[in-house]
Amino acid sequence: MDTFAVTTLDFAKAYGVYILVTGLAGLFAPDRWKLVMDDYARSPGLTYLTAVIVFGLGLVLVMLHNLWTDPLAVIVSLIGWIVLIEGIALMALPEALLKFGGAAVASHSRVRLWAIFALIAGAILLAAAFTGHATVTA
């Protein structure tokens, strides 16, 4: 896949590895996802600290890659924006986001479904990143 910038390929590789590992964790340790969500629900401090970190990471990702030039760049940019919005939502509306997260990991079958989705998405991103070519190298 051709893309505008080499940073798009780099971010796609990083996101792909992260999403792939997350999917593997969901397949091999589905109980852990529920335990994490339970900890967040019981700890407002942990939730807020996570929100600050996710918000900061999202802000950096959007500032470093906000390109809308080709399909891969759009996907990479959208991931950055999703991370930023998740950080904002976790700060401003933690109950709603934790309720959604709790429902997503309520059963092993849901965790496995999310894990399989993550494995597929991560593999697609990695394939696009490793087979792609950038027209601008800076």
mmCIF file with all atom_site columns, C-alpha atoms in Angstrom, residues 23-136:
data_model
loop_
_atom_site.group_PDB
_atom_site.id
_atom_site.type_symbol
_atom_site.label_atom_id
_atom_site.label_alt_id
_atom_site.label_comp_id
_atom_site.label_asym_id
_atom_site.label_entity_id
_atom_site.label_seq_id
_atom_site.pdbx_PDB_ins_code
_atom_site.Cartn_x
_atom_site.Cartn_y
_atom_site.Cartn_z
_atom_site.occupancy
_atom_site.B_iso_or_equiv
_atom_site.pdbx_formal_charge
_atom_site.auth_seq_id
_atom_site.auth_comp_id
_atom_site.auth_asym_id
_atom_site.auth_atom_id
_atom_site.pdbx_PDB_model_num
ATOM 1   C CA . GLY A 1 23  ? -5.532  -9.579  21.107 1.00 0.00 ? 23  GLY A CA 1
ATOM 2   C CA . LEU A 1 24  ? -3.189  -12.346 22.231 1.00 0.00 ? 24  LEU A CA 1
ATOM 3   C CA . ALA A 1 25  ? -3.642  -11.256 25.844 1.00 0.00 ? 25  ALA A CA 1
ATOM 4   C CA . GLY A 1 26  ? -7.403  -11.454 25.407 1.00 0.00 ? 26  GLY A CA 1
ATOM 5   C CA . LEU A 1 27  ? -7.192  -14.964 24.020 1.00 0.00 ? 27  LEU A CA 1
ATOM 6   C CA . PHE A 1 28  ? -4.747  -16.327 26.569 1.00 0.00 ? 28  PHE A CA 1
ATOM 7   C CA . ALA A 1 29  ? -5.879  -14.432 29.681 1.00 0.00 ? 29  ALA A CA 1
ATOM 8   C CA . PRO A 1 30  ? -9.514  -13.363 29.235 1.00 0.00 ? 30  PRO A CA 1
ATOM 9   C CA . ASP A 1 31  ? -10.105 -13.184 32.996 1.00 0.00 ? 31  ASP A CA 1
ATOM 10  C CA . ARG A 1 32  ? -7.453  -10.488 33.281 1.00 0.00 ? 32  ARG A CA 1
ATOM 11  C CA . TRP A 1 33  ? -9.494  -8.023  31.198 1.00 0.00 ? 33  TRP A CA 1
ATOM 12  C CA . LYS A 1 34  ? -12.431 -8.330  33.607 1.00 0.00 ? 34  LYS A CA 1
ATOM 13  C CA . LEU A 1 35  ? -10.127 -7.928  36.610 1.00 0.00 ? 35  LEU A CA 1
ATOM 14  C CA . VAL A 1 36  ? -8.657  -4.757  35.091 1.00 0.00 ? 36  VAL A CA 1
ATOM 15  C CA . MET A 1 37  ? -12.111 -3.286  34.495 1.00 0.00 ? 37  MET A CA 1
ATOM 16  C CA . ASP A 1 38  ? -13.133 -4.165  38.064 1.00 0.00 ? 38  ASP A CA 1
ATOM 17  C CA . ASP A 1 39  ? -10.025 -2.396  39.411 1.00 0.00 ? 39  ASP A CA 1
ATOM 18  C CA . TYR A 1 40  ? -10.804 0.720   37.374 1.00 0.00 ? 40  TYR A CA 1
ATOM 19  C CA . ALA A 1 41  ? -14.368 0.771   38.653 1.00 0.00 ? 41  ALA A CA 1
ATOM 20  C CA . ARG A 1 42  ? -13.158 0.557   42.268 1.00 0.00 ? 42  ARG A CA 1
ATOM 21  C CA . SER A 1 43  ? -10.367 3.124   41.953 1.00 0.00 ? 43  SER A CA 1
ATOM 22  C CA . PRO A 1 44  ? -11.209 6.671   40.820 1.00 0.00 ? 44  PRO A CA 1
ATOM 23  C CA . GLY A 1 45  ? -7.549  7.632   41.263 1.00 0.00 ? 45  GLY A CA 1
ATOM 24  C CA . LEU A 1 46  ? -6.344  4.886   38.945 1.00 0.00 ? 46  LEU A CA 1
ATOM 25  C CA . THR A 1 47  ? -9.057  5.786   36.451 1.00 0.00 ? 47  THR A CA 1
ATOM 26  C CA . TYR A 1 48  ? -8.052  9.444   36.460 1.00 0.00 ? 48  TYR A CA 1
ATOM 27  C CA . LEU A 1 49  ? -4.335  8.685   36.218 1.00 0.00 ? 49  LEU A CA 1
ATOM 28  C CA . THR A 1 50  ? -5.038  6.418   33.260 1.00 0.00 ? 50  THR A CA 1
ATOM 29  C CA . ALA A 1 51  ? -7.182  9.156   31.711 1.00 0.00 ? 51  ALA A CA 1
ATOM 30  C CA . VAL A 1 52  ? -4.348  11.694  31.990 1.00 0.00 ? 52  VAL A CA 1
ATOM 31  C CA . ILE A 1 53  ? -1.869  9.275   30.421 1.00 0.00 ? 53  ILE A CA 1
ATOM 32  C CA . VAL A 1 54  ? -4.249  8.281   27.609 1.00 0.00 ? 54  VAL A CA 1
ATOM 33  C CA . PHE A 1 55  ? -5.164  11.923  26.961 1.00 0.00 ? 55  PHE A CA 1
ATOM 34  C CA . GLY A 1 56  ? -1.496  12.940  26.800 1.00 0.00 ? 56  GLY A CA 1
ATOM 35  C CA . LEU A 1 57  ? -0.631  10.022  24.532 1.00 0.00 ? 57  LEU A CA 1
ATOM 36  C CA . GLY A 1 58  ? -3.572  10.800  22.256 1.00 0.00 ? 58  GLY A CA 1
ATOM 37  C CA . LEU A 1 59  ? -2.580  14.456  22.067 1.00 0.00 ? 59  LEU A CA 1
ATOM 38  C CA . VAL A 1 60  ? 0.973   13.531  21.083 1.00 0.00 ? 60  VAL A CA 1
ATOM 39  C CA . LEU A 1 61  ? -0.236  11.006  18.509 1.00 0.00 ? 61  LEU A CA 1
ATOM 40  C CA . VAL A 1 62  ? -2.564  13.559  16.895 1.00 0.00 ? 62  VAL A CA 1
ATOM 41  C CA . MET A 1 63  ? 0.132   16.232  16.884 1.00 0.00 ? 63  MET A CA 1
ATOM 42  C CA . LEU A 1 64  ? 2.668   13.872  15.298 1.00 0.00 ? 64  LEU A CA 1
ATOM 43  C CA . HIS A 1 65  ? 0.323   12.256  12.775 1.00 0.00 ? 65  HIS A CA 1
ATOM 44  C CA . ASN A 1 66  ? -2.754  14.082  11.548 1.00 0.00 ? 66  ASN A CA 1
ATOM 45  C CA . LEU A 1 67  ? -2.558  13.146  7.881  1.00 0.00 ? 67  LEU A CA 1
ATOM 46  C CA . TRP A 1 68  ? -5.640  12.401  5.777  1.00 0.00 ? 68  TRP A CA 1
ATOM 47  C CA . THR A 1 69  ? -3.922  11.712  2.452  1.00 0.00 ? 69  THR A CA 1
ATOM 48  C CA . ASP A 1 70  ? -4.529  7.997   1.836  1.00 0.00 ? 70  ASP A CA 1
ATOM 49  C CA . PRO A 1 71  ? -6.389  5.072   3.442  1.00 0.00 ? 71  PRO A CA 1
ATOM 50  C CA . LEU A 1 72  ? -3.536  3.941   5.722  1.00 0.00 ? 72  LEU A CA 1
ATOM 51  C CA . ALA A 1 73  ? -2.813  7.510   6.849  1.00 0.00 ? 73  ALA A CA 1
ATOM 52  C CA . VAL A 1 74  ? -6.511  7.974   7.610  1.00 0.00 ? 74  VAL A CA 1
ATOM 53  C CA . ILE A 1 75  ? -6.578  4.788   9.721  1.00 0.00 ? 75  ILE A CA 1
ATOM 54  C CA . VAL A 1 76  ? -3.430  5.811   11.615 1.00 0.00 ? 76  VAL A CA 1
ATOM 55  C CA . SER A 1 77  ? -4.791  9.318   12.204 1.00 0.00 ? 77  SER A CA 1
ATOM 56  C CA . LEU A 1 78  ? -8.155  7.948   13.337 1.00 0.00 ? 78  LEU A CA 1
ATOM 57  C CA . ILE A 1 79  ? -6.452  5.713   15.896 1.00 0.00 ? 79  ILE A CA 1
ATOM 58  C CA . GLY A 1 80  ? -4.678  8.760   17.334 1.00 0.00 ? 80  GLY A CA 1
ATOM 59  C CA . TRP A 1 81  ? -7.953  10.695  17.493 1.00 0.00 ? 81  TRP A CA 1
ATOM 60  C CA . ILE A 1 82  ? -9.723  7.727   19.124 1.00 0.00 ? 82  ILE A CA 1
ATOM 61  C CA . VAL A 1 83  ? -7.013  7.556   21.801 1.00 0.00 ? 83  VAL A CA 1
ATOM 62  C CA . LEU A 1 84  ? -7.366  11.312  22.413 1.00 0.00 ? 84  LEU A CA 1
ATOM 63  C CA . ILE A 1 85  ? -11.163 11.126  22.635 1.00 0.00 ? 85  ILE A CA 1
ATOM 64  C CA . GLU A 1 86  ? -10.922 8.101   24.926 1.00 0.00 ? 86  GLU A CA 1
ATOM 65  C CA . GLY A 1 87  ? -8.669  10.079  27.283 1.00 0.00 ? 87  GLY A CA 1
ATOM 66  C CA . ILE A 1 88  ? -11.109 12.992  27.299 1.00 0.00 ? 88  ILE A CA 1
ATOM 67  C CA . ALA A 1 89  ? -14.069 10.681  27.874 1.00 0.00 ? 89  ALA A CA 1
ATOM 68  C CA . LEU A 1 90  ? -12.251 8.854   30.651 1.00 0.00 ? 90  LEU A CA 1
ATOM 69  C CA . MET A 1 91  ? -11.604 12.205  32.360 1.00 0.00 ? 91  MET A CA 1
ATOM 70  C CA . ALA A 1 92  ? -15.018 13.759  31.798 1.00 0.00 ? 92  ALA A CA 1
ATOM 71  C CA . LEU A 1 93  ? -17.380 10.747  31.693 1.00 0.00 ? 93  LEU A CA 1
ATOM 72  C CA . PRO A 1 94  ? -15.586 7.879   33.418 1.00 0.00 ? 94  PRO A CA 1
ATOM 73  C CA . GLU A 1 95  ? -18.773 6.092   34.507 1.00 0.00 ? 95  GLU A CA 1
ATOM 74  C CA . ALA A 1 96  ? -20.104 5.837   30.948 1.00 0.00 ? 96  ALA A CA 1
ATOM 75  C CA . LEU A 1 97  ? -16.817 4.584   29.552 1.00 0.00 ? 97  LEU A CA 1
ATOM 76  C CA . LEU A 1 98  ? -16.327 2.110   32.393 1.00 0.00 ? 98  LEU A CA 1
ATOM 77  C CA . LYS A 1 99  ? -19.886 0.853   31.909 1.00 0.00 ? 99  LYS A CA 1
ATOM 78  C CA . PHE A 1 100 ? -19.149 0.220   28.214 1.00 0.00 ? 100 PHE A CA 1
ATOM 79  C CA . GLY A 1 101 ? -15.831 -1.430  29.087 1.00 0.00 ? 101 GLY A CA 1
ATOM 80  C CA . GLY A 1 102 ? -17.454 -3.591  31.742 1.00 0.00 ? 102 GLY A CA 1
ATOM 81  C CA . ALA A 1 103 ? -20.078 -4.785  29.270 1.00 0.00 ? 103 ALA A CA 1
ATOM 82  C CA . ALA A 1 104 ? -17.379 -5.542  26.693 1.00 0.00 ? 104 ALA A CA 1
ATOM 83  C CA . VAL A 1 105 ? -15.577 -7.908  29.074 1.00 0.00 ? 105 VAL A CA 1
ATOM 84  C CA . ALA A 1 106 ? -18.594 -9.322  30.887 1.00 0.00 ? 106 ALA A CA 1
ATOM 85  C CA . SER A 1 107 ? -18.084 -12.835 29.513 1.00 0.00 ? 107 SER A CA 1
ATOM 86  C CA . HIS A 1 108 ? -15.283 -14.958 28.070 1.00 0.00 ? 108 HIS A CA 1
ATOM 87  C CA . SER A 1 109 ? -17.047 -15.057 24.719 1.00 0.00 ? 109 SER A CA 1
ATOM 88  C CA . ARG A 1 110 ? -17.136 -11.247 24.497 1.00 0.00 ? 110 ARG A CA 1
ATOM 89  C CA . VAL A 1 111 ? -13.477 -10.990 25.467 1.00 0.00 ? 111 VAL A CA 1
ATOM 90  C CA . ARG A 1 112 ? -12.567 -13.605 22.866 1.00 0.00 ? 112 ARG A CA 1
ATOM 91  C CA . LEU A 1 113 ? -14.620 -11.781 20.218 1.00 0.00 ? 113 LEU A CA 1
ATOM 92  C CA . TRP A 1 114 ? -12.787 -8.516  20.963 1.00 0.00 ? 114 TRP A CA 1
ATOM 93  C CA . ALA A 1 115 ? -9.483  -10.407 21.024 1.00 0.00 ? 115 ALA A CA 1
ATOM 94  C CA . ILE A 1 116 ? -10.120 -11.972 17.605 1.00 0.00 ? 116 ILE A CA 1
ATOM 95  C CA . PHE A 1 117 ? -11.082 -8.560  16.226 1.00 0.00 ? 117 PHE A CA 1
ATOM 96  C CA . ALA A 1 118 ? -7.848  -7.128  17.669 1.00 0.00 ? 118 ALA A CA 1
ATOM 97  C CA . LEU A 1 119 ? -5.754  -9.947  16.164 1.00 0.00 ? 119 LEU A CA 1
ATOM 98  C CA . ILE A 1 120 ? -7.263  -9.363  12.723 1.00 0.00 ? 120 ILE A CA 1
ATOM 99  C CA . ALA A 1 121 ? -6.930  -5.569  12.937 1.00 0.00 ? 121 ALA A CA 1
ATOM 100 C CA . GLY A 1 122 ? -3.339  -5.814  14.200 1.00 0.00 ? 122 GLY A CA 1
ATOM 101 C CA . ALA A 1 123 ? -2.372  -8.262  11.472 1.00 0.00 ? 123 ALA A CA 1
ATOM 102 C CA . ILE A 1 124 ? -3.920  -6.042  8.780  1.00 0.00 ? 124 ILE A CA 1
ATOM 103 C CA . LEU A 1 125 ? -2.087  -2.974  10.085 1.00 0.00 ? 125 LEU A CA 1
ATOM 104 C CA . LEU A 1 126 ? 1.209   -4.839  10.234 1.00 0.00 ? 126 LEU A CA 1
ATOM 105 C CA . ALA A 1 127 ? 0.752   -6.254  6.741  1.00 0.00 ? 127 ALA A CA 1
ATOM 106 C CA . ALA A 1 128 ? -0.048  -2.800  5.367  1.00 0.00 ? 128 ALA A CA 1
ATOM 107 C CA . ALA A 1 129 ? 2.897   -1.248  7.204  1.00 0.00 ? 129 ALA A CA 1
ATOM 108 C CA . PHE A 1 130 ? 5.484   -3.849  6.149  1.00 0.00 ? 130 PHE A CA 1
ATOM 109 C CA . THR A 1 131 ? 4.371   -3.992  2.517  1.00 0.00 ? 131 THR A CA 1
ATOM 110 C CA . GLY A 1 132 ? 3.697   -0.271  2.130  1.00 0.00 ? 132 GLY A CA 1
ATOM 111 C CA . HIS A 1 133 ? 5.834   2.359   0.461  1.00 0.00 ? 133 HIS A CA 1
ATOM 112 C CA . ALA A 1 134 ? 6.062   6.020   1.414  1.00 0.00 ? 134 ALA A CA 1
ATOM 113 C CA . THR A 1 135 ? 6.298   8.760   -1.192 1.00 0.00 ? 135 THR A CA 1
ATOM 114 C CA . VAL A 1 136 ? 7.731   11.254  1.332  1.00 0.00 ? 136 VAL A CA 1
#
